[in-house]
CSV table of C-alpha atoms and ligand atoms in Angstrom, one decimal:
chain,number,residue,atom,x,y,z
A,1,MET,CA,0.4,23.1,-6.0
A,2,THR,CA,-0.7,22.3,-9.5
A,3,PHE,CA,-2.5,18.9,-9.9
A,4,LEU,CA,-2.8,18.5,-6.2
A,5,ARG,CA,-6.4,19.5,-5.3
A,6,LEU,CA,-9.3,18.6,-7.5
A,7,GLU,CA,-12.8,19.8,-7.2
A,8,GLU,CA,-15.7,17.5,-6.5
A,9,ASP,CA,-17.4,17.7,-9.9
A,10,LEU,CA,-14.0,16.8,-11.5
A,11,LEU,CA,-13.6,13.9,-9.1
A,12,ARG,CA,-17.1,12.6,-9.8
A,13,ALA,CA,-16.4,12.7,-13.5
A,14,ARG,CA,-13.3,10.6,-13.2
A,15,ARG,CA,-13.6,7.0,-14.3
A,16,ASN,CA,-11.7,5.5,-11.4
A,17,ALA,CA,-13.1,2.9,-9.0
A,18,LYS,CA,-13.1,5.2,-6.0
A,19,TRP,CA,-15.7,7.6,-7.5
A,20,LYS,CA,-17.3,5.6,-10.3
A,21,LEU,CA,-18.4,2.8,-7.9
A,22,THR,CA,-19.7,5.2,-5.2
A,23,ASP,CA,-23.3,6.2,-5.1
A,24,HIS,CA,-23.8,9.8,-6.3
A,25,GLN,CA,-25.1,11.1,-2.9
A,26,ALA,CA,-22.2,9.5,-1.0
A,27,TYR,CA,-18.5,10.3,-0.5
A,28,PRO,CA,-15.9,7.6,-1.1
A,29,ALA,CA,-13.4,6.8,1.6
A,30,TRP,CA,-12.9,3.2,0.7
A,31,ILE,CA,-10.4,1.9,-2.0
A,32,ALA,CA,-6.8,3.0,-1.6
A,33,GLU,CA,-6.7,5.7,-4.2
A,34,THR,CA,-6.2,9.4,-3.6
A,35,ASP,CA,-8.2,12.3,-4.9
A,36,TYR,CA,-5.1,14.2,-6.0
A,37,GLY,CA,-3.6,14.6,-9.4
A,38,ALA,CA,-0.1,13.6,-10.2
A,39,PRO,CA,3.2,15.4,-10.1
A,40,PRO,CA,3.7,17.9,-13.0
A,41,ALA,CA,6.7,15.8,-14.2
A,42,VAL,CA,4.5,12.7,-14.5
A,43,GLN,CA,1.9,14.7,-16.4
A,44,ALA,CA,4.6,16.0,-18.8
A,45,ALA,CA,5.9,12.5,-19.4
A,46,ILE,CA,2.5,11.2,-20.3
A,47,GLU,CA,1.7,14.2,-22.5
A,48,ARG,CA,5.0,13.7,-24.4
A,49,LEU,CA,4.0,10.1,-25.2
A,50,VAL,CA,0.6,11.3,-26.4
A,51,ARG,CA,1.9,14.3,-28.3
A,52,GLU,CA,4.4,12.1,-30.2
A,53,MET,CA,2.0,9.2,-30.5
A,54,ASP,CA,5.0,7.2,-29.3
A,55,TYR,CA,3.3,3.9,-28.8
A,56,GLY,CA,5.8,1.5,-30.5
A,57,TYR,CA,8.0,-1.1,-28.9
A,58,PRO,CA,10.0,1.0,-26.5
A,59,VAL,CA,13.7,1.5,-25.8
A,60,ARG,CA,14.7,3.3,-22.6
A,61,GLY,CA,18.2,3.9,-21.2
A,62,ALA,CA,20.9,1.5,-22.3
A,63,GLY,CA,18.9,-1.6,-22.5
A,64,SER,CA,15.4,-3.1,-22.1
A,65,MET,CA,12.6,-1.3,-20.3
A,66,SER,CA,12.8,-3.7,-17.4
A,67,ALA,CA,16.6,-3.1,-17.0
A,68,HIS,CA,15.9,0.6,-17.1
A,69,VAL,CA,13.2,0.4,-14.4
A,70,ALA,CA,15.6,-1.8,-12.3
A,71,ASP,CA,18.3,0.9,-12.6
A,72,ARG,CA,16.0,3.7,-11.6
A,73,PHE,CA,14.6,1.7,-8.7
A,74,SER,CA,18.1,1.0,-7.4
A,75,TRP,CA,19.0,4.7,-7.7
A,76,ARG,CA,15.8,5.7,-5.9
A,77,MET,CA,16.3,3.3,-3.0
A,78,ALA,CA,19.8,4.6,-2.4
A,79,LYS,CA,18.6,8.2,-2.5
A,80,ARG,CA,15.5,7.8,-0.4
A,81,PHE,CA,16.5,5.1,2.1
A,82,GLY,CA,20.2,4.7,1.9
A,83,TRP,CA,19.7,1.1,0.7
A,84,LYS,CA,22.0,-0.4,-2.0
A,85,ALA,CA,19.6,-2.6,-3.9
A,86,ASP,CA,21.2,-4.5,-6.7
A,87,PRO,CA,19.4,-3.8,-10.0
A,88,ALA,CA,20.5,-7.2,-11.3
A,89,THR,CA,18.1,-9.0,-8.9
A,90,VAL,CA,15.0,-7.0,-10.0
A,91,GLU,CA,12.0,-8.3,-11.9
A,92,VAL,CA,9.5,-5.7,-13.2
A,93,VAL,CA,5.8,-6.5,-12.9
A,94,THR,CA,2.6,-4.8,-13.6
A,95,SER,CA,1.1,-5.2,-10.2
A,96,LEU,CA,2.2,-6.1,-6.7
A,97,ASP,CA,-0.7,-8.4,-6.2
A,98,GLN,CA,0.6,-10.3,-9.3
A,99,ALA,CA,4.1,-10.4,-7.7
A,100,ILE,CA,2.6,-11.8,-4.5
A,101,ALA,CA,0.7,-14.6,-6.3
A,102,ALA,CA,3.9,-15.4,-8.3
A,103,CYS,CA,5.9,-15.7,-5.0
A,104,LEU,CA,3.3,-17.9,-3.4
A,105,LEU,CA,3.5,-20.3,-6.4
A,106,ALA,CA,7.3,-20.2,-6.5
A,107,PHE,CA,8.2,-20.5,-2.8
A,108,THR,CA,5.4,-22.5,-1.2
A,109,ARG,CA,3.3,-25.6,-2.0
A,110,PRO,CA,-0.4,-26.1,-2.0
A,111,GLY,CA,-1.7,-26.5,1.6
A,112,GLU,CA,1.3,-24.9,3.2
A,113,GLY,CA,1.0,-22.1,5.7
A,114,VAL,CA,1.7,-18.4,5.0
A,115,ALA,CA,2.0,-16.1,8.0
A,116,VAL,CA,0.4,-12.7,7.7
A,117,HIS,CA,0.0,-10.0,10.4
A,118,THR,CA,-3.7,-9.3,10.9
A,119,PRO,CA,-5.6,-7.1,10.2
A,120,CYS,CA,-4.3,-7.3,6.6
A,121,TYR,CA,-4.7,-5.8,3.2
A,122,PRO,CA,-7.6,-8.0,1.9
A,123,PRO,CA,-5.9,-9.4,-1.3
A,124,PHE,CA,-3.2,-11.1,0.9
A,125,ARG,CA,-6.0,-13.4,2.1
A,126,TRP,CA,-7.6,-13.7,-1.4
A,127,LEU,CA,-4.2,-14.5,-3.1
A,128,ILE,CA,-3.4,-17.1,-0.5
A,129,GLU,CA,-6.8,-18.7,-1.0
A,130,GLU,CA,-6.6,-18.4,-4.8
A,131,THR,CA,-3.3,-20.4,-4.8
A,132,SER,CA,-4.7,-23.0,-2.3
A,133,ARG,CA,-2.3,-22.1,0.5
A,134,ARG,CA,-3.4,-21.5,4.1
A,135,LEU,CA,-3.3,-18.2,5.9
A,136,HIS,CA,-1.7,-18.4,9.3
A,137,PRO,CA,-2.8,-15.2,11.1
A,138,LEU,CA,-0.3,-13.3,13.4
A,139,PRO,CA,-2.6,-10.8,15.2
A,140,LEU,CA,-0.9,-7.4,15.7
A,141,VAL,CA,-0.9,-6.3,19.3
A,142,GLU,CA,-1.8,-2.8,20.5
A,143,THR,CA,1.2,-1.2,22.2
A,144,ARG,CA,1.9,2.4,23.3
A,145,ASP,CA,3.4,3.0,19.9
A,146,GLY,CA,0.5,1.6,17.9
A,147,PHE,CA,-0.1,-1.8,16.3
A,148,ALA,CA,3.0,-4.0,16.4
A,149,PRO,CA,3.9,-7.5,15.6
A,150,ASP,CA,4.2,-9.9,18.5
A,151,GLY,CA,7.9,-10.5,18.8
A,152,ASP,CA,7.5,-13.8,20.5
A,153,VAL,CA,5.5,-16.0,18.2
A,154,SER,CA,6.3,-19.6,17.2
A,155,LEU,CA,5.0,-21.0,14.0
A,156,PRO,CA,3.8,-24.4,12.9
A,157,ALA,CA,6.3,-26.3,10.8
A,158,ASP,CA,4.2,-26.0,7.6
A,159,VAL,CA,4.5,-22.2,7.5
A,160,ARG,CA,7.1,-21.5,4.8
A,161,MET,CA,6.5,-17.8,4.1
A,162,LEU,CA,5.7,-14.5,5.8
A,163,ILE,CA,4.0,-11.6,4.0
A,164,LEU,CA,5.0,-8.4,5.7
A,165,CYS,CA,3.3,-5.1,5.0
A,166,ASN,CA,5.4,-2.2,6.1
A,167,PRO,CA,4.3,0.6,6.3
A,168,HIS,CA,1.2,-1.3,7.3
A,169,ASN,CA,-2.2,-1.2,5.5
A,170,PRO,CA,-4.7,-0.7,7.2
A,171,THR,CA,-3.2,0.6,10.5
A,172,GLY,CA,-0.6,3.0,9.1
A,173,ARG,CA,2.1,1.7,11.4
A,174,VAL,CA,5.8,2.0,10.4
A,175,LEU,CA,8.0,-0.7,12.0
A,176,THR,CA,11.0,0.3,14.0
A,177,ARG,CA,14.4,-1.2,13.5
A,178,GLU,CA,13.9,-3.4,16.7
A,179,GLU,CA,10.6,-4.7,15.3
A,180,LEU,CA,12.2,-5.4,12.0
A,181,ASP,CA,15.1,-7.2,13.8
A,182,ALA,CA,12.4,-9.4,15.5
A,183,VAL,CA,11.0,-10.2,12.0
A,184,LYS,CA,14.5,-11.1,10.9
A,185,THR,CA,14.9,-13.4,13.9
A,186,LEU,CA,11.6,-15.1,13.2
A,187,ALA,CA,12.4,-15.6,9.5
A,188,ALA,CA,15.7,-17.1,10.3
A,189,ARG,CA,14.4,-19.4,13.1
A,190,HIS,CA,11.7,-20.8,10.8
A,191,ASP,CA,13.6,-20.6,7.6
A,192,LEU,CA,10.9,-18.4,5.9
A,193,VAL,CA,10.9,-16.5,2.7
A,194,VAL,CA,9.7,-13.0,3.5
A,195,ILE,CA,7.7,-11.0,1.0
A,196,SER,CA,8.1,-7.4,2.2
A,197,ASP,CA,5.3,-5.3,0.6
A,198,GLU,CA,6.7,-1.7,0.9
A,199,ILE,CA,4.3,0.0,-1.5
A,200,HIS,CA,3.5,2.7,1.1
A,201,ALA,CA,7.2,3.4,2.0
A,202,ASP,CA,7.2,6.9,0.4
A,203,LEU,CA,4.1,7.9,2.4
A,204,THR,CA,5.5,8.2,5.9
A,205,LEU,CA,3.9,11.0,7.9
A,206,ASP,CA,6.1,10.6,11.0
A,207,GLY,CA,9.2,8.6,11.5
A,208,ALA,CA,11.3,7.0,8.8
A,209,HIS,CA,10.8,3.9,6.7
A,210,ILE,CA,13.6,1.2,6.8
A,211,PRO,CA,13.6,-1.3,4.0
A,212,LEU,CA,13.6,-4.8,5.6
A,213,ALA,CA,16.2,-6.1,3.1
A,214,SER,CA,18.6,-3.4,4.1
A,215,LEU,CA,19.1,-5.2,7.5
A,216,GLY,CA,21.1,-7.9,5.6
A,217,GLY,CA,22.7,-10.8,7.5
A,218,GLU,CA,20.3,-13.7,7.8
A,219,LEU,CA,17.9,-11.9,5.5
A,220,ASP,CA,20.3,-12.0,2.6
A,221,GLU,CA,18.9,-15.1,1.0
A,222,ARG,CA,15.2,-14.7,1.9
A,223,VAL,CA,13.6,-11.3,1.2
A,224,VAL,CA,11.6,-10.3,-1.8
A,225,THR,CA,10.9,-6.5,-1.6
A,226,LEU,CA,7.9,-5.2,-3.5
A,227,THR,CA,7.3,-1.6,-4.3
A,228,SER,CA,6.1,0.9,-6.9
A,229,ALA,CA,5.5,4.6,-7.4
A,230,SER,CA,1.7,4.0,-7.6
A,231,LYS,CA,0.6,4.9,-4.1
A,232,ALA,CA,2.8,7.8,-3.4
A,233,PHE,CA,2.5,9.4,-6.8
A,234,ASN,CA,-1.1,8.5,-7.4
A,235,ILE,CA,-0.6,6.4,-10.6
A,236,PRO,CA,-2.0,2.9,-9.7
A,237,GLY,CA,-3.8,2.7,-13.1
A,238,LEU,CA,-0.5,2.9,-14.9
A,239,ARG,CA,0.6,-0.6,-13.7
A,240,CYS,CA,4.3,-0.7,-13.1
A,241,GLY,CA,5.9,-2.3,-10.0
A,242,VAL,CA,9.2,-3.8,-8.9
A,243,MET,CA,10.2,-7.1,-7.2
A,244,HIS,CA,13.7,-7.1,-5.7
A,245,PHE,CA,15.3,-10.4,-4.6
A,246,SER,CA,17.9,-10.1,-1.9
A,247,SER,CA,20.1,-12.6,-3.6
A,248,PRO,CA,20.6,-14.1,-7.1
A,249,GLY,CA,20.0,-17.5,-5.6
A,250,LEU,CA,16.5,-16.5,-4.4
A,251,GLN,CA,15.8,-14.9,-7.8
A,252,ASN,CA,16.8,-18.1,-9.6
A,253,ARG,CA,14.6,-20.2,-7.3
A,254,PHE,CA,11.7,-17.9,-8.3
A,255,LEU,CA,12.5,-18.0,-12.0
A,256,GLN,CA,12.6,-21.9,-12.0
A,257,THR,CA,8.9,-21.8,-11.3
A,258,ILE,CA,7.7,-18.5,-12.8
A,259,ALA,CA,9.0,-18.0,-16.4
A,260,ARG,CA,10.0,-14.4,-16.8
A,261,SER,CA,7.6,-14.0,-19.8
A,262,LEU,CA,4.7,-14.8,-17.6
A,263,LEU,CA,5.3,-11.6,-15.7
A,264,GLY,CA,4.5,-9.6,-18.8
A,265,GLN,CA,6.1,-6.3,-19.5
A,266,PRO,CA,5.2,-2.8,-18.2
A,267,ASN,CA,3.8,-0.4,-20.6
A,268,VAL,CA,5.4,2.9,-21.7
A,269,PHE,CA,3.0,5.0,-19.7
A,270,GLY,CA,3.8,3.2,-16.5
A,271,VAL,CA,7.5,3.2,-17.0
A,272,ASP,CA,7.9,6.9,-18.0
A,273,ALA,CA,5.5,8.0,-15.2
A,274,THR,CA,7.4,6.0,-12.6
A,275,GLU,CA,10.8,7.4,-13.7
A,276,ALA,CA,9.4,11.0,-13.7
A,277,ALA,CA,7.9,10.5,-10.3
A,278,TRP,CA,11.0,9.0,-8.7
A,279,GLU,CA,13.3,11.5,-10.3
A,280,GLN,CA,11.3,14.7,-10.2
A,281,GLY,CA,8.3,14.2,-8.0
A,282,ASP,CA,9.6,14.7,-4.5
A,283,ASP,CA,8.5,18.4,-4.0
A,284,TRP,CA,5.0,17.4,-5.0
A,285,LEU,CA,5.2,14.4,-2.7
A,286,ALA,CA,6.4,16.5,0.3
A,287,GLU,CA,3.4,18.8,-0.2
A,288,LYS,CA,1.1,15.8,-0.4
A,289,GLN,CA,2.6,14.4,2.9
A,290,MET,CA,1.9,17.7,4.6
A,291,LEU,CA,-1.7,17.6,3.5
A,292,LEU,CA,-2.1,14.0,4.6
A,293,ARG,CA,-0.6,14.8,8.0
A,294,ARG,CA,-3.2,17.6,8.5
A,295,ASN,CA,-6.0,15.3,7.2
A,296,ARG,CA,-5.0,12.5,9.5
A,297,ASP,CA,-5.1,14.9,12.5
A,298,ARG,CA,-8.5,16.1,11.4
A,299,VAL,CA,-9.8,12.5,11.3
A,300,ALA,CA,-8.4,11.9,14.8
A,301,GLU,CA,-10.0,15.0,16.1
A,302,ALA,CA,-13.4,14.0,14.6
A,303,VAL,CA,-13.1,10.5,16.1
A,304,SER,CA,-12.4,12.0,19.5
A,305,LEU,CA,-15.9,13.6,19.3
A,306,ILE,CA,-17.6,10.2,19.0
A,307,PRO,CA,-18.2,8.7,22.5
A,308,GLY,CA,-16.5,5.3,22.6
A,309,ALA,CA,-14.6,5.6,19.3
A,310,ARG,CA,-10.9,5.0,19.1
A,311,MET,CA,-8.1,5.6,16.6
A,312,ILE,CA,-4.4,5.4,16.9
A,313,PRO,CA,-3.1,7.9,14.3
A,314,GLY,CA,-1.0,6.1,11.8
A,315,GLU,CA,2.6,7.1,11.0
A,316,ALA,CA,2.2,6.5,7.3
A,317,THR,CA,-0.3,5.9,4.4
A,318,TYR,CA,-3.6,7.8,4.0
A,319,MET,CA,-5.7,5.2,5.8
A,320,ALA,CA,-7.2,5.5,9.3
A,321,TRP,CA,-8.1,2.3,11.2
A,322,ILE,CA,-11.0,3.4,13.4
A,323,ASP,CA,-12.5,1.3,16.2
A,324,LEU,CA,-16.3,2.1,16.3
A,325,ALA,CA,-17.3,-1.2,18.0
A,326,ARG,CA,-18.8,0.5,21.0
A,327,CYS,CA,-20.6,3.2,19.0
A,328,SER,CA,-23.5,1.5,17.3
A,329,LYS,CA,-25.8,-0.9,19.0
A,330,ASN,CA,-26.3,-4.2,17.1
A,331,ARG,CA,-25.1,-2.6,13.8
A,332,ILE,CA,-21.9,-2.9,11.9
A,333,PRO,CA,-20.2,0.6,11.8
A,334,TYR,CA,-19.6,0.2,8.1
A,335,ASP,CA,-23.4,0.0,7.6
A,336,VAL,CA,-24.1,3.1,9.8
A,337,LEU,CA,-21.6,5.1,7.8
A,338,ASP,CA,-22.8,3.8,4.5
A,339,GLU,CA,-26.3,4.9,5.4
A,340,ALA,CA,-24.9,8.3,6.3
A,341,GLY,CA,-23.3,8.6,2.9
A,342,VAL,CA,-19.7,7.8,3.7
A,343,ARG,CA,-18.4,4.7,2.0
A,344,THR,CA,-15.5,3.2,4.0
A,345,MET,CA,-14.1,-0.4,4.0
A,346,ALA,CA,-15.6,-2.8,6.6
A,347,GLY,CA,-13.1,-4.0,9.2
A,348,ALA,CA,-14.1,-7.6,8.6
A,349,MET,CA,-12.5,-7.4,5.1
A,350,PHE,CA,-9.1,-7.0,6.9
A,351,ASP,CA,-9.8,-9.4,9.7
A,352,PRO,CA,-12.9,-11.5,10.3
A,353,ALA,CA,-12.7,-10.5,14.0
A,354,ALA,CA,-12.6,-6.8,13.2
A,355,ASP,CA,-16.1,-6.0,12.2
A,356,GLY,CA,-16.3,-3.2,14.7
A,357,TYR,CA,-13.6,-1.3,12.7
A,358,VAL,CA,-13.6,0.6,9.4
A,359,ARG,CA,-10.7,1.7,7.3
A,360,PHE,CA,-11.2,5.3,6.3
A,361,ASN,CA,-9.3,6.8,3.4
A,362,PHE,CA,-8.5,10.4,4.1
A,363,ALA,CA,-6.6,11.3,0.9
A,364,THR,CA,-9.0,14.0,-0.3
A,365,SER,CA,-9.4,17.7,-0.2
A,366,GLU,CA,-10.0,19.4,3.2
A,367,ALA,CA,-13.5,20.4,2.0
A,368,ILE,CA,-14.6,16.9,1.1
A,369,LEU,CA,-13.0,15.4,4.2
A,370,ASP,CA,-14.9,17.9,6.4
A,371,ARG,CA,-18.1,16.9,4.8
A,372,MET,CA,-17.4,13.2,5.4
A,373,LEU,CA,-16.3,13.8,9.0
A,374,ASP,CA,-19.5,15.8,9.7
A,375,ARG,CA,-21.6,12.9,8.4
A,376,MET,CA,-19.6,10.4,10.4
A,377,VAL,CA,-19.8,12.3,13.7
A,378,SER,CA,-23.5,13.0,13.4
A,379,ALA,CA,-24.2,9.4,12.4
A,380,PHE,CA,-22.7,8.1,15.7
A,381,ARG,CA,-23.9,10.8,18.0
A,382,ARG,CA,-27.6,10.4,17.1
B,401,PLP,C1,-0.2,-3.1,0.8
B,401,PLP,C2,-0.6,-3.0,-0.6
B,401,PLP,N1,0.0,-3.9,-1.5
B,401,PLP,C3,-0.4,-3.9,-2.8
B,401,PLP,C4,-1.4,-3.1,-3.3
B,401,PLP,C5,-1.8,-3.2,-4.7
B,401,PLP,O1,-0.8,-3.0,-5.6
B,401,PLP,P1,-1.0,-3.2,-7.2
B,401,PLP,O2,-2.1,-2.2,-7.6
B,401,PLP,O3,0.3,-2.9,-7.8
B,401,PLP,O4,-1.4,-4.6,-7.3
B,401,PLP,C6,-2.0,-2.2,-2.4
B,401,PLP,C7,-3.1,-1.3,-2.9
B,401,PLP,O5,-3.8,-0.7,-2.1
B,401,PLP,C8,-1.6,-2.1,-1.1
B,401,PLP,O6,-2.2,-1.3,-0.2
């Protein structure tokens, strides 16, 4: 489909981090960006802005840009997940990392604990450190279904917040209703605010995503859901994201510390692209999901050719969490792959105890993926 598969010379010419910061001889499988284009409707929305040089203070829908994004978000959640998210309790941000930092400042105090399932998306750790809070790790456990939260943990009294990532980066796990129920019980038992980062919700490959806040009940006063169109529709550079508070009380608590003006305002490119993606991008997305499913299976097949390597295929995202600990004597697998010309992300970035793992981004063309996998298999079979 148009805009979906880009050739290598075009990709190398792009000025995005994934390709620009990767050595010319190497292939990038590191940062969470895809090698695809964007849905035709997104491209048309951007082209319209450019054609009309429409760069003034914007008006969209019946009110402000933010109210418009909130309205479109609420519509999208109902359509995609059957979740009725009140647009009145939405704040629009430019980045989810920004939203997480703001929540840490608003809902916790310096020195307090923040529970995070590990391995975790590295900025969770960085943001907790940057705001002088303390990360309390909750190691995921390997079950028959993949990596899962331990349903039976108890937390120290100073832990005031849980940052949940579902679908999970880096393991690709999608939590079941029972597992989300256990999160709900934990949050209620310890009176936690839960930041539910659901940025990968549209990228399920098997199974269905359930928004945590849709469980309701004891979660009604304590969940901040974060999402954006950036991962699914490949527009992270356009900077537009959403925070949804599960009650007006929680939103007011947040706004008492973080003045709304500090959140900034999204730009017209981000807003128009997000709206176009959510409203008209689903055929493109379905094709992308099919391609990702095939790529994930190709990665799993290649991993099975490496003696001692292990991978539990993820149910979502375009990242594979690969255990190569037994495959390279005295060397970190990231270094072996780097030398072989495949740039991944070292497991230790996600969990200091996981330096035998790498996170491998497989969102590229079949041709490039095959070249990376050939390099990977030969590097570890030498
Ligand atoms: C789980 C998760 N949250 C947040 C982000 C970043 O979002 P943003 O670019 O809006 O800060 C990413 C990007 O990879 C991610 O994987």
